PDB file of C-alpha atoms in Angstrom:
ATOM      1  CA  MET A1059     118.737-134.488 -67.194  1.00 57.00           C
ATOM      2  CA  ASP A1060     119.967-136.888 -69.360  1.00 64.00           C
ATOM      3  CA  PRO A1061     123.759-137.507 -68.043  1.00 65.00           C
ATOM      4  CA  ALA A1062     124.779-137.287 -71.732  1.00 67.00           C
ATOM      5  CA  TYR A1063     125.334-133.586 -70.845  1.00 70.00           C
ATOM      6  CA  GLU A1064     127.264-132.806 -67.320  1.00 74.00           C
ATOM      7  CA  PRO A1065     125.167-129.211 -65.543  1.00 78.00           C
ATOM      8  CA  ALA A1066     128.177-126.328 -65.985  1.00 79.00           C
ATOM      9  CA  GLU A1067     128.061-124.070 -63.408  1.00 86.00           C
ATOM     10  CA  LEU A1068     128.517-120.156 -64.020  1.00 90.00           C
ATOM     11  CA  ALA A1069     130.770-118.311 -62.575  1.00 93.00           C
ATOM     12  CA  LYS A1070     131.442-115.412 -64.640  1.00 95.00           C
ATOM     13  CA  VAL A1071     129.844-112.305 -66.271  1.00 96.00           C
ATOM     14  CA  LEU A1072     131.690-110.136 -68.398  1.00 97.00           C
ATOM     15  CA  VAL A1073     130.601-106.888 -69.870  1.00 96.00           C
ATOM     16  CA  PHE A1074     131.379-104.620 -72.046  1.00 96.00           C
ATOM     17  CA  ARG A1075     130.619-100.648 -73.543  1.00 95.00           C
ATOM     18  CA  GLY A1076     131.091 -97.427 -73.953  1.00 96.00           C
ATOM     19  CA  LEU A1077     130.626 -94.938 -71.709  1.00 97.00           C
ATOM     20  CA  PRO A1078     129.474 -91.607 -72.230  1.00 96.00           C
ATOM     21  CA  SER A1079     131.407 -88.706 -71.180  1.00 95.00           C
ATOM     22  CA  SER A1080     130.633 -86.263 -67.868  1.00 94.00           C
ATOM     23  CA  GLU A1081     131.088 -83.510 -69.116  1.00 92.00           C
ATOM     24  CA  HIS A1082     128.956 -83.671 -72.892  1.00 92.00           C
ATOM     25  CA  ASP A1083     126.809 -86.316 -71.720  1.00 93.00           C
ATOM     26  CA  PRO A1084     126.513 -86.479 -67.317  1.00 94.00           C
ATOM     27  CA  LYS A1085     122.972 -87.953 -67.197  1.00 94.00           C
ATOM     28  CA  GLY A1086     124.242 -91.467 -69.933  1.00 94.00           C
ATOM     29  CA  TYR A1087     127.127 -91.185 -68.014  1.00 96.00           C
ATOM     30  CA  ALA A1088     125.533 -90.913 -64.389  1.00 96.00           C
ATOM     31  CA  ARG A1089     122.366 -93.577 -65.188  1.00 95.00           C
ATOM     32  CA  ASN A1090     125.336 -96.260 -66.458  1.00 95.00           C
ATOM     33  CA  GLN A1091     127.525 -95.583 -63.368  1.00 96.00           C
ATOM     34  CA  SER A1092     124.645 -97.021 -61.788  1.00 96.00           C
ATOM     35  CA  GLN A1093     123.307 -99.113 -63.093  1.00 96.00           C
ATOM     36  CA  LYS A1094     127.403-100.758 -63.529  1.00 97.00           C
ATOM     37  CA  SER A1095     127.006-100.520 -60.109  1.00 96.00           C
ATOM     38  CA  HIS A1096     124.241-102.260 -60.063  1.00 96.00           C
ATOM     39  CA  TRP A1097     125.123-105.289 -62.275  1.00 96.00           C
ATOM     40  CA  GLU A1098     128.203-106.122 -59.960  1.00 97.00           C
ATOM     41  CA  ASN A1099     126.630-106.139 -56.917  1.00 97.00           C
ATOM     42  CA  ASP A1100     126.728-110.089 -58.354  1.00 97.00           C
ATOM     43  CA  PRO A1101     130.050-110.903 -57.169  1.00 97.00           C
ATOM     44  CA  ARG A1102     130.400-112.751 -61.092  1.00 97.00           C
ATOM     45  CA  VAL A1103     129.716-110.370 -62.973  1.00 97.00           C
ATOM     46  CA  THR A1104     131.929-107.554 -64.519  1.00 97.00           C
ATOM     47  CA  VAL A1105     131.239-104.790 -66.141  1.00 97.00           C
ATOM     48  CA  GLU A1106     134.295-103.377 -68.315  1.00 97.00           C
ATOM     49  CA  HIS A1107     133.471 -99.220 -69.772  1.00 97.00           C
ATOM     50  CA  ARG A1108     135.491 -97.702 -72.631  1.00 96.00           C
ATOM     51  CA  PRO A1109     134.769 -94.204 -73.471  1.00 97.00           C
ATOM     52  CA  LEU A1110     133.145 -93.184 -75.594  1.00 96.00           C
ATOM     53  CA  THR A1111     133.935 -91.629 -79.037  1.00 96.00           C
ATOM     54  CA  TYR A1112     132.755 -87.193 -79.912  1.00 95.00           C
ATOM     55  CA  ARG A1113     133.417 -85.665 -83.242  1.00 95.00           C
ATOM     56  CA  TYR A1114     133.315 -81.554 -82.602  1.00 95.00           C
ATOM     57  CA  GLN A1115     132.754 -79.134 -85.283  1.00 95.00           C
ATOM     58  CA  TYR A1116     136.028 -76.839 -85.583  1.00 95.00           C
ATOM     59  CA  THR A1117     136.651 -72.941 -86.010  1.00 94.00           C
ATOM     60  CA  ALA A1118     138.296 -72.017 -89.632  1.00 96.00           C
ATOM     61  CA  GLU A1119     141.545 -72.324 -88.731  1.00 96.00           C
ATOM     62  CA  GLY A1120     140.524 -76.000 -87.638  1.00 95.00           C
ATOM     63  CA  ARG A1121     139.884 -75.500 -83.582  1.00 95.00           C
ATOM     64  CA  ARG A1122     137.483 -77.049 -82.697  1.00 94.00           C
ATOM     65  CA  ALA A1123     134.485 -75.049 -82.130  1.00 95.00           C
ATOM     66  CA  THR A1124     133.583 -74.139 -78.104  1.00 94.00           C
ATOM     67  CA  SER A1125     129.397 -72.329 -77.408  1.00 93.00           C
ATOM     68  CA  ALA A1126     128.578 -70.346 -75.712  1.00 94.00           C
ATOM     69  CA  ASP A1127     129.641 -71.087 -72.175  1.00 91.00           C
ATOM     70  CA  GLY A1128     133.453 -72.874 -73.494  1.00 91.00           C
ATOM     71  CA  ARG A1129     131.724 -75.704 -73.939  1.00 90.00           C
ATOM     72  CA  TRP A1130     133.424 -77.820 -76.774  1.00 92.00           C
ATOM     73  CA  ILE A1131     130.409 -77.836 -79.757  1.00 94.00           C
ATOM     74  CA  VAL A1132     129.649 -82.085 -80.205  1.00 94.00           C
ATOM     75  CA  THR A1133     128.453 -83.166 -83.401  1.00 94.00           C
ATOM     76  CA  GLY A1134     126.820 -86.418 -84.380  1.00 90.00           C
ATOM     77  CA  PRO A1135     126.062 -88.907 -81.952  1.00 93.00           C
ATOM     78  CA  ALA A1136     128.464 -90.701 -80.415  1.00 94.00           C
ATOM     79  CA  GLU A1137     130.041 -93.669 -81.577  1.00 95.00           C
ATOM     80  CA  GLU A1138     131.912 -97.343 -79.389  1.00 93.00           C
ATOM     81  CA  LYS A1139     135.122 -97.773 -79.972  1.00 93.00           C
ATOM     82  CA  GLY A1140     137.627 -99.815 -79.039  1.00 93.00           C
ATOM     83  CA  VAL A1141     134.812-102.245 -76.578  1.00 94.00           C
ATOM     84  CA  ASP A1142     134.634-105.466 -79.601  1.00 93.00           C
ATOM     85  CA  VAL A1143     138.599-105.827 -78.670  1.00 94.00           C
ATOM     86  CA  MET A1144     138.118-105.603 -75.718  1.00 95.00           C
ATOM     87  CA  CYS A1145     135.158-108.414 -75.617  1.00 95.00           C
ATOM     88  CA  ALA A1146     137.721-110.250 -78.227  1.00 95.00           C
ATOM     89  CA  LEU A1147     140.988-110.497 -75.428  1.00 96.00           C
ATOM     90  CA  ALA A1148     138.506-111.728 -72.809  1.00 96.00           C
ATOM     91  CA  PHE A1149     137.029-113.818 -74.600  1.00 95.00           C
ATOM     92  CA  VAL A1150     140.842-114.956 -76.063  1.00 95.00           C
ATOM     93  CA  ARG A1151     141.409-115.067 -72.693  1.00 95.00           C
ATOM     94  CA  GLU A1152     139.426-116.187 -70.872  1.00 95.00           C
ATOM     95  CA  ALA A1153     138.643-120.058 -72.712  1.00 94.00           C
ATOM     96  CA  TYR A1154     142.932-119.918 -72.343  1.00 94.00           C
ATOM     97  CA  ASP A1155     142.383-120.250 -68.889  1.00 93.00           C
ATOM     98  CA  PRO A1156     143.017-123.814 -67.696  1.00 92.00           C
ATOM     99  CA  GLN A1157     140.277-123.014 -65.258  1.00 91.00           C
ATOM    100  CA  VAL A1158     138.024-122.772 -67.571  1.00 91.00           C
ATOM    101  CA  ASP A1159     135.641-125.163 -69.125  1.00 90.00           C
ATOM    102  CA  ILE A1160     133.513-123.360 -71.254  1.00 91.00           C
ATOM    103  CA  VAL A1161     133.343-119.661 -72.736  1.00 94.00           C
ATOM    104  CA  VAL A1162     130.189-118.557 -74.314  1.00 93.00           C
ATOM    105  CA  LEU A1163     130.509-115.196 -75.959  1.00 93.00           C
ATOM    106  CA  ALA A1164     126.876-113.879 -76.964  1.00 90.00           C
ATOM    107  CA  SER A1165     127.487-111.182 -79.538  1.00 87.00           C
ATOM    108  CA  HIS A1166     126.368-110.682 -83.039  1.00 80.00           C
ATOM    109  CA  ASP A1167     128.994-108.464 -83.914  1.00 86.00           C
ATOM    110  CA  THR A1168     130.694-110.272 -86.984  1.00 86.00           C
ATOM    111  CA  ASP A1169     134.392-108.759 -85.392  1.00 90.00           C
ATOM    112  CA  LEU A1170     133.885-111.162 -82.815  1.00 92.00           C
ATOM    113  CA  ILE A1171     134.651-113.939 -85.496  1.00 91.00           C
ATOM    114  CA  PRO A1172     138.773-113.758 -85.371  1.00 94.00           C
ATOM    115  CA  ALA A1173     138.971-114.496 -82.062  1.00 94.00           C
ATOM    116  CA  LEU A1174     136.055-117.119 -82.102  1.00 94.00           C
ATOM    117  CA  ASP A1175     138.591-118.608 -84.657  1.00 94.00           C
ATOM    118  CA  GLU A1176     141.279-118.349 -82.740  1.00 93.00           C
ATOM    119  CA  VAL A1177     139.658-120.074 -79.425  1.00 93.00           C
ATOM    120  CA  LEU A1178     138.414-123.491 -81.530  1.00 93.00           C
ATOM    121  CA  LEU A1179     142.443-123.771 -82.929  1.00 92.00           C
ATOM    122  CA  MET A1180     143.488-123.389 -79.446  1.00 90.00           C
ATOM    123  CA  GLY A1181     141.188-126.028 -78.899  1.00 88.00           C
ATOM    124  CA  SER A1182     141.401-125.611 -75.241  1.00 85.00           C
ATOM    125  CA  ALA A1183     137.389-124.495 -73.470  1.00 87.00           C
ATOM    126  CA  LYS A1184     133.880-125.847 -75.009  1.00 89.00           C
ATOM    127  CA  VAL A1185     133.123-122.459 -76.878  1.00 91.00           C
ATOM    128  CA  GLU A1186     128.934-121.481 -77.625  1.00 91.00           C
ATOM    129  CA  THR A1187     127.448-118.747 -78.515  1.00 91.00           C
ATOM    130  CA  MET A1188     124.108-117.170 -78.537  1.00 89.00           C
ATOM    131  CA  THR A1189     121.366-114.876 -80.260  1.00 85.00           C
ATOM    132  CA  TRP A1190     119.153-113.169 -80.590  1.00 83.00           C
ATOM    133  CA  TYR A1191     116.008-114.671 -82.514  1.00 81.00           C
ATOM    134  CA  ASP A1192     113.505-113.748 -84.359  1.00 78.00           C
ATOM    135  CA  THR A1193     110.453-116.513 -85.217  1.00 78.00           C
ATOM    136  CA  THR A1194     108.877-113.978 -86.850  1.00 81.00           C
ATOM    137  CA  ASN A1195     111.533-113.143 -89.102  1.00 76.00           C
ATOM    138  CA  ARG A1196     114.793-115.765 -89.071  1.00 67.00           C
ATOM    139  CA  TYR A1197     116.968-113.838 -91.913  1.00 67.00           C
ATOM    140  CA  ARG A1198     117.480-111.428 -89.917  1.00 65.00           C
ATOM    141  CA  THR A1199     119.356-113.383 -86.811  1.00 66.00           C
ATOM    142  CA  LYS A1200     121.905-111.918 -87.163  1.00 73.00           C
ATOM    143  CA  GLN A1201     125.294-115.508 -85.876  1.00 78.00           C
ATOM    144  CA  LEU A1202     128.753-115.721 -85.414  1.00 81.00           C
ATOM    145  CA  ARG A1203     129.542-118.508 -87.216  1.00 84.00           C
ATOM    146  CA  SER A1204     133.552-119.854 -87.901  1.00 86.00           C
ATOM    147  CA  LYS A1205     134.836-121.353 -90.761  1.00 83.00           C
ATOM    148  CA  LEU A1206     137.028-123.395 -88.889  1.00 86.00           C
ATOM    149  CA  ARG A1207     133.753-125.882 -87.941  1.00 85.00           C
ATOM    150  CA  SER A1208     130.147-124.802 -86.356  1.00 85.00           C
ATOM    151  CA  THR A1209     129.964-124.211 -82.718  1.00 87.00           C
ATOM    152  CA  TRP A1210     126.944-124.680 -79.930  1.00 88.00           C
ATOM    153  CA  ASN A1211     125.099-121.514 -80.804  1.00 86.00           C
ATOM    154  CA  THR A1212     121.726-121.229 -78.332  1.00 87.00           C
ATOM    155  CA  ARG A1213     118.274-118.927 -79.818  1.00 87.00           C
ATOM    156  CA  LEU A1214     117.682-117.433 -77.078  1.00 87.00           C
ATOM    157  CA  VAL A1215     113.894-115.454 -78.854  1.00 87.00           C
ATOM    158  CA  ARG A1216     111.470-112.774 -77.352  1.00 86.00           C
ATOM    159  CA  GLU A1217     110.293-114.136 -74.114  1.00 91.00           C
ATOM    160  CA  ASP A1218     113.959-114.416 -72.917  1.00 90.00           C
ATOM    161  CA  PHE A1219     115.666-112.119 -74.622  1.00 86.00           C
ATOM    162  CA  ASP A1220     112.531-109.367 -72.432  1.00 90.00           C
ATOM    163  CA  ALA A1221     113.555-112.465 -69.152  1.00 92.00           C
ATOM    164  CA  CYS A1222     116.841-110.325 -69.272  1.00 88.00           C
ATOM    165  CA  LEU A1223     115.641-106.894 -69.519  1.00 89.00           C
ATOM    166  CA  ASP A1224     116.818-104.582 -67.280  1.00 91.00           C
ATOM    167  CA  LEU A1225     114.184-102.960 -65.636  1.00 92.00           C
ATOM    168  CA  LYS A1226     115.489-101.068 -63.173  1.00 93.00           C
ATOM    169  CA  ASP A1227     114.874 -97.117 -63.078  1.00 93.00           C
ATOM    170  CA  TYR A1228     119.008 -95.563 -63.471  1.00 93.00           C
ATOM    171  CA  THR A1229     117.507 -91.873 -64.368  1.00 87.00           C
ATOM    172  CA  SER A1230     118.724 -91.151 -60.080  1.00 74.00           C
ATOM    173  CA  ALA A1231     122.319 -92.009 -59.616  1.00 54.00           C
ATOM    174  CA  SER A1232     122.285 -94.042 -56.970  1.00 47.00           C
TER     175      SER A1232
END
């Protein structure tokens, strides 16, 4: 091991994701909850959910339309709203913690750049980013880049992506 690089210990993994509605997508909801439970068997992992947002069909009178069974009629796919804000807040909070030496942001969502800039300005923790890197098309790779200064970026290639896949079948909640 190079003495210039001290070993780091992974102390915490925070996952932020949208949660399907138990009413509109009961199977998706159950799979998501089962996966959360499975991942959180590792005491370092915390999964934080934010309910997905749904768009509804409306009647001519402006009320939500209902199907024959009395359920609201959903139009289009559900959307994640506010998950990036949850991630940004946690990123800043973790970097501000004096017990934290390194914060790694694994995302390509450019909405997180202001949080990245804020953490770099604070200077309280080292910052790294992670990117899925497509070796066949390097121009498609999105990397979070601060305008303040460069940060260390770890590029994960296809083999790394495949090694991270969760292959467990969550179709039956267990």
